[in-house]
mmCIF file of C-alpha atoms in Angstrom:
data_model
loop_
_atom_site.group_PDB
_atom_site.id
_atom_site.type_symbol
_atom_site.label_atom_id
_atom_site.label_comp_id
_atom_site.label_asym_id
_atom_site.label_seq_id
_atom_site.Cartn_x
_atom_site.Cartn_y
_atom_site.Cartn_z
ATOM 1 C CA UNK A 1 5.079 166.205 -42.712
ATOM 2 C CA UNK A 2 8.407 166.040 -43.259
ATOM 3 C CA UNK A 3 10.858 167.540 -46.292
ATOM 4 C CA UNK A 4 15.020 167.068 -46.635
ATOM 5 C CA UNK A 5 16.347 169.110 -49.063
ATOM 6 C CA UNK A 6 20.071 168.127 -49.819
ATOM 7 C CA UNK A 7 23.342 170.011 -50.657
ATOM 8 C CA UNK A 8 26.858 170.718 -51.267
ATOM 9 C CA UNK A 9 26.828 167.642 -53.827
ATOM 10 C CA UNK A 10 29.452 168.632 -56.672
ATOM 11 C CA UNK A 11 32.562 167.416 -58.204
ATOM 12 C CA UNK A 12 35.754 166.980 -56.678
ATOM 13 C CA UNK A 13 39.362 165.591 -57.475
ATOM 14 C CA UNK A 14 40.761 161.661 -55.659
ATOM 15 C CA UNK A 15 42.082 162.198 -52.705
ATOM 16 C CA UNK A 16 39.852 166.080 -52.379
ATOM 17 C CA UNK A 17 36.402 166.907 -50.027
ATOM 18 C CA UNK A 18 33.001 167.954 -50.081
ATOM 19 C CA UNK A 19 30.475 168.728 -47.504
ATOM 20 C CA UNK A 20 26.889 167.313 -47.763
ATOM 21 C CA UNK A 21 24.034 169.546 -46.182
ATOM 22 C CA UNK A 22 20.546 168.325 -45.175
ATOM 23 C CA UNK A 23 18.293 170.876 -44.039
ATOM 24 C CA UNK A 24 15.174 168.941 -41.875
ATOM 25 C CA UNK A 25 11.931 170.062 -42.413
ATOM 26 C CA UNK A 26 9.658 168.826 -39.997
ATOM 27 C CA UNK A 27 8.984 167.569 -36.112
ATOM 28 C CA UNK A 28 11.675 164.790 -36.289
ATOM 29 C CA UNK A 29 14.820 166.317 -35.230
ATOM 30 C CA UNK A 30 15.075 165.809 -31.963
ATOM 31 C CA UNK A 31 13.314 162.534 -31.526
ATOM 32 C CA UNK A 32 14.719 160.966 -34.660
ATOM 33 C CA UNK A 33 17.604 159.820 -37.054
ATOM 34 C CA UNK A 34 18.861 161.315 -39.722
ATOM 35 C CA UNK A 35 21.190 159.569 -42.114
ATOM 36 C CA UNK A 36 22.944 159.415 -45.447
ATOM 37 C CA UNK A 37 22.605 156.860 -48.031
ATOM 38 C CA UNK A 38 24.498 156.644 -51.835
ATOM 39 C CA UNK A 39 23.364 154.595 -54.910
ATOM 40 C CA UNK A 40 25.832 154.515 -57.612
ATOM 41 C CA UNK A 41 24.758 153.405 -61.128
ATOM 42 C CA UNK A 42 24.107 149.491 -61.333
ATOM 43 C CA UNK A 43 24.576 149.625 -57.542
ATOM 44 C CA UNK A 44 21.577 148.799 -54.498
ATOM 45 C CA UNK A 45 21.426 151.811 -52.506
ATOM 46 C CA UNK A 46 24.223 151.843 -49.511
ATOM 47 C CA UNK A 47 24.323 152.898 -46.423
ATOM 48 C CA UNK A 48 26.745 155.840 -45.701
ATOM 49 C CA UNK A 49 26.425 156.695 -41.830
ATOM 50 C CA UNK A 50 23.514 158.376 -39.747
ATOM 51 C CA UNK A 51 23.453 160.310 -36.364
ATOM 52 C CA UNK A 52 20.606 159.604 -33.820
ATOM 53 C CA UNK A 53 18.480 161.786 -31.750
ATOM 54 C CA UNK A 54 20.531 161.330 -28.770
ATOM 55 C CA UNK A 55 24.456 161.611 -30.744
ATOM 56 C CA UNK A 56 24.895 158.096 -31.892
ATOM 57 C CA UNK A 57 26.629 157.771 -34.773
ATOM 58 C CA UNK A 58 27.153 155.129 -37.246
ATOM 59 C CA UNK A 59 28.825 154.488 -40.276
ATOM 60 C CA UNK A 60 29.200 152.215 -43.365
ATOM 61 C CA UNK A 61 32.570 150.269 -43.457
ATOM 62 C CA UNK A 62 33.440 152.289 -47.087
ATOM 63 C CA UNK A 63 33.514 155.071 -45.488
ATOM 64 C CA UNK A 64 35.072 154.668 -41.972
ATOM 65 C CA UNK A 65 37.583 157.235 -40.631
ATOM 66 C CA UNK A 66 37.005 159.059 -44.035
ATOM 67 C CA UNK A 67 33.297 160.674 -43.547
ATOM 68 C CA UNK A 68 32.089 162.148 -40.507
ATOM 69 C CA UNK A 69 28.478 162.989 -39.608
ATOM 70 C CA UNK A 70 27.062 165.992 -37.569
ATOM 71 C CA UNK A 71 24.556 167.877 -36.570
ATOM 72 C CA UNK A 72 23.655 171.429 -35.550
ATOM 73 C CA UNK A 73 20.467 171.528 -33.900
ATOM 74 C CA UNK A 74 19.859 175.446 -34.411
ATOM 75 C CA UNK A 75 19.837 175.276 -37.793
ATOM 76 C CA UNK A 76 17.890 171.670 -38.216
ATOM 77 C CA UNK A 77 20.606 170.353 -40.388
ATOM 78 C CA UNK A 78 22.843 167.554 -40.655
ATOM 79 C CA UNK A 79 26.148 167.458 -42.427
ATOM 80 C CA UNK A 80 28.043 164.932 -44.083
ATOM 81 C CA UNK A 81 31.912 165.532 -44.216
ATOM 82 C CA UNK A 82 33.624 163.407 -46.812
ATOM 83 C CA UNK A 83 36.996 163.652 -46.979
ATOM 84 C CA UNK A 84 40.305 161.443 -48.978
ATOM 85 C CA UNK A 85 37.666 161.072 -51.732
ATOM 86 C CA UNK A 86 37.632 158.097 -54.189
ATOM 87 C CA UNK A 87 36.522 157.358 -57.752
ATOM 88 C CA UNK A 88 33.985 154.922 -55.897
ATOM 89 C CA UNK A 89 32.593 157.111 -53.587
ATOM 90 C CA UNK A 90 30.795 158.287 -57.168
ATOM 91 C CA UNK A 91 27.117 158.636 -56.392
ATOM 92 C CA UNK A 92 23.936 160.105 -56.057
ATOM 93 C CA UNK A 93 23.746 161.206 -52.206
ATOM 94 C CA UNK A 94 20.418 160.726 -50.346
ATOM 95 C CA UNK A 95 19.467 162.126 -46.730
ATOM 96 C CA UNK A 96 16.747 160.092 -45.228
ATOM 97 C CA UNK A 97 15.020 160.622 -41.894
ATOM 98 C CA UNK A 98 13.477 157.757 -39.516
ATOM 99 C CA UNK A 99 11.017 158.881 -37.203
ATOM 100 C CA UNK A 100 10.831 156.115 -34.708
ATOM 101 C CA UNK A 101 12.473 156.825 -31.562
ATOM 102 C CA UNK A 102 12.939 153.667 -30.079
ATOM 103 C CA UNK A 103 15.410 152.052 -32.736
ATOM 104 C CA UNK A 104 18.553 150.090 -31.423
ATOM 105 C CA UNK A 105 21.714 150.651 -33.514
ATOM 106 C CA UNK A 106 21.676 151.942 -36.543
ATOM 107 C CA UNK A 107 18.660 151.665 -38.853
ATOM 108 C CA UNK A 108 17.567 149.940 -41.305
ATOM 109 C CA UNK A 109 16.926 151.069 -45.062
ATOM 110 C CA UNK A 110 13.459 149.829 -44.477
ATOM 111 C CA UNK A 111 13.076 151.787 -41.444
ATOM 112 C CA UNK A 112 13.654 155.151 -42.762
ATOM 113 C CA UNK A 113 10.270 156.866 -43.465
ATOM 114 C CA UNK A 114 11.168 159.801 -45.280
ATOM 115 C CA UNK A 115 13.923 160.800 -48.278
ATOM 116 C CA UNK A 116 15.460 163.852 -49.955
ATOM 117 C CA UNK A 117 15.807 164.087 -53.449
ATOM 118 C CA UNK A 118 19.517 163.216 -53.796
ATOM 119 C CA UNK A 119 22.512 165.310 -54.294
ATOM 120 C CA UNK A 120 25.056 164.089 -57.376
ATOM 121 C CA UNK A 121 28.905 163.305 -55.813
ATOM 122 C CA UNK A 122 31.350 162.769 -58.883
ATOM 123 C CA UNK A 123 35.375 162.195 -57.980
ATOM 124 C CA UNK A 124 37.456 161.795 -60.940
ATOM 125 C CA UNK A 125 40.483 163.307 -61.976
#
């Protein structure tokens, strides 16, 4: 079985940062992906960026050369940089984890087998 528990979620000024934790629970690690997702109010769930088992890294276009994924394999967790934050980067953060080893490019929302409970990003001023 595997659990994500999220953190760092908070609020934070336009223009400010936060760092997103999520702490893997679980045999998927090292064989899997582990990625971000946000779903604002009224809003289908987006994808944010996600790091691969072997250091691939992708990432939404909203977020491009602002957010920056990583991973430290000691500790099992992945981290979520966001940085020159914006009123629309408002949302409720989700780490997800897909197991399958053999996926090409980034994956799917349909291909992610397990989710966190979400961590709550506000930027206003």
């Amino acid at each position: 079985q595997v659990q994500l528990v999220e953190s760092g979620g908070g609020w934070a000024q336009p223009g400010g940062s936060l760092r997103l934790s999520c702490e893997v629970f679980g045999r998927i690690f090292d064989s899997g992906a582990v990625g971000w997702f946000r779903q604002a109010p009224g809003k289908e769930r987006e994808f944010v960026a996600v790091i691969k088992w072997n250091g691939g890294v992708y990432y939404g276009d909203a977020v491009t050369g602002r957010f920056f994924i990583s991973r430290n394999n000691g500790e099992n967790t992945v981290y979520l940089q966001m940085n020159r934050l914006k009123p629309d980067d408002t949302a409720v953060y989700y780490c997800a984890a897909a197991s399958n080893p053999r996926l090409v490019g980034a994956p799917r929302l349909n291909e992610y087998d397990y989710w966190g409970l979400g961590t709550q990003v506000t930027v206003s001023s």
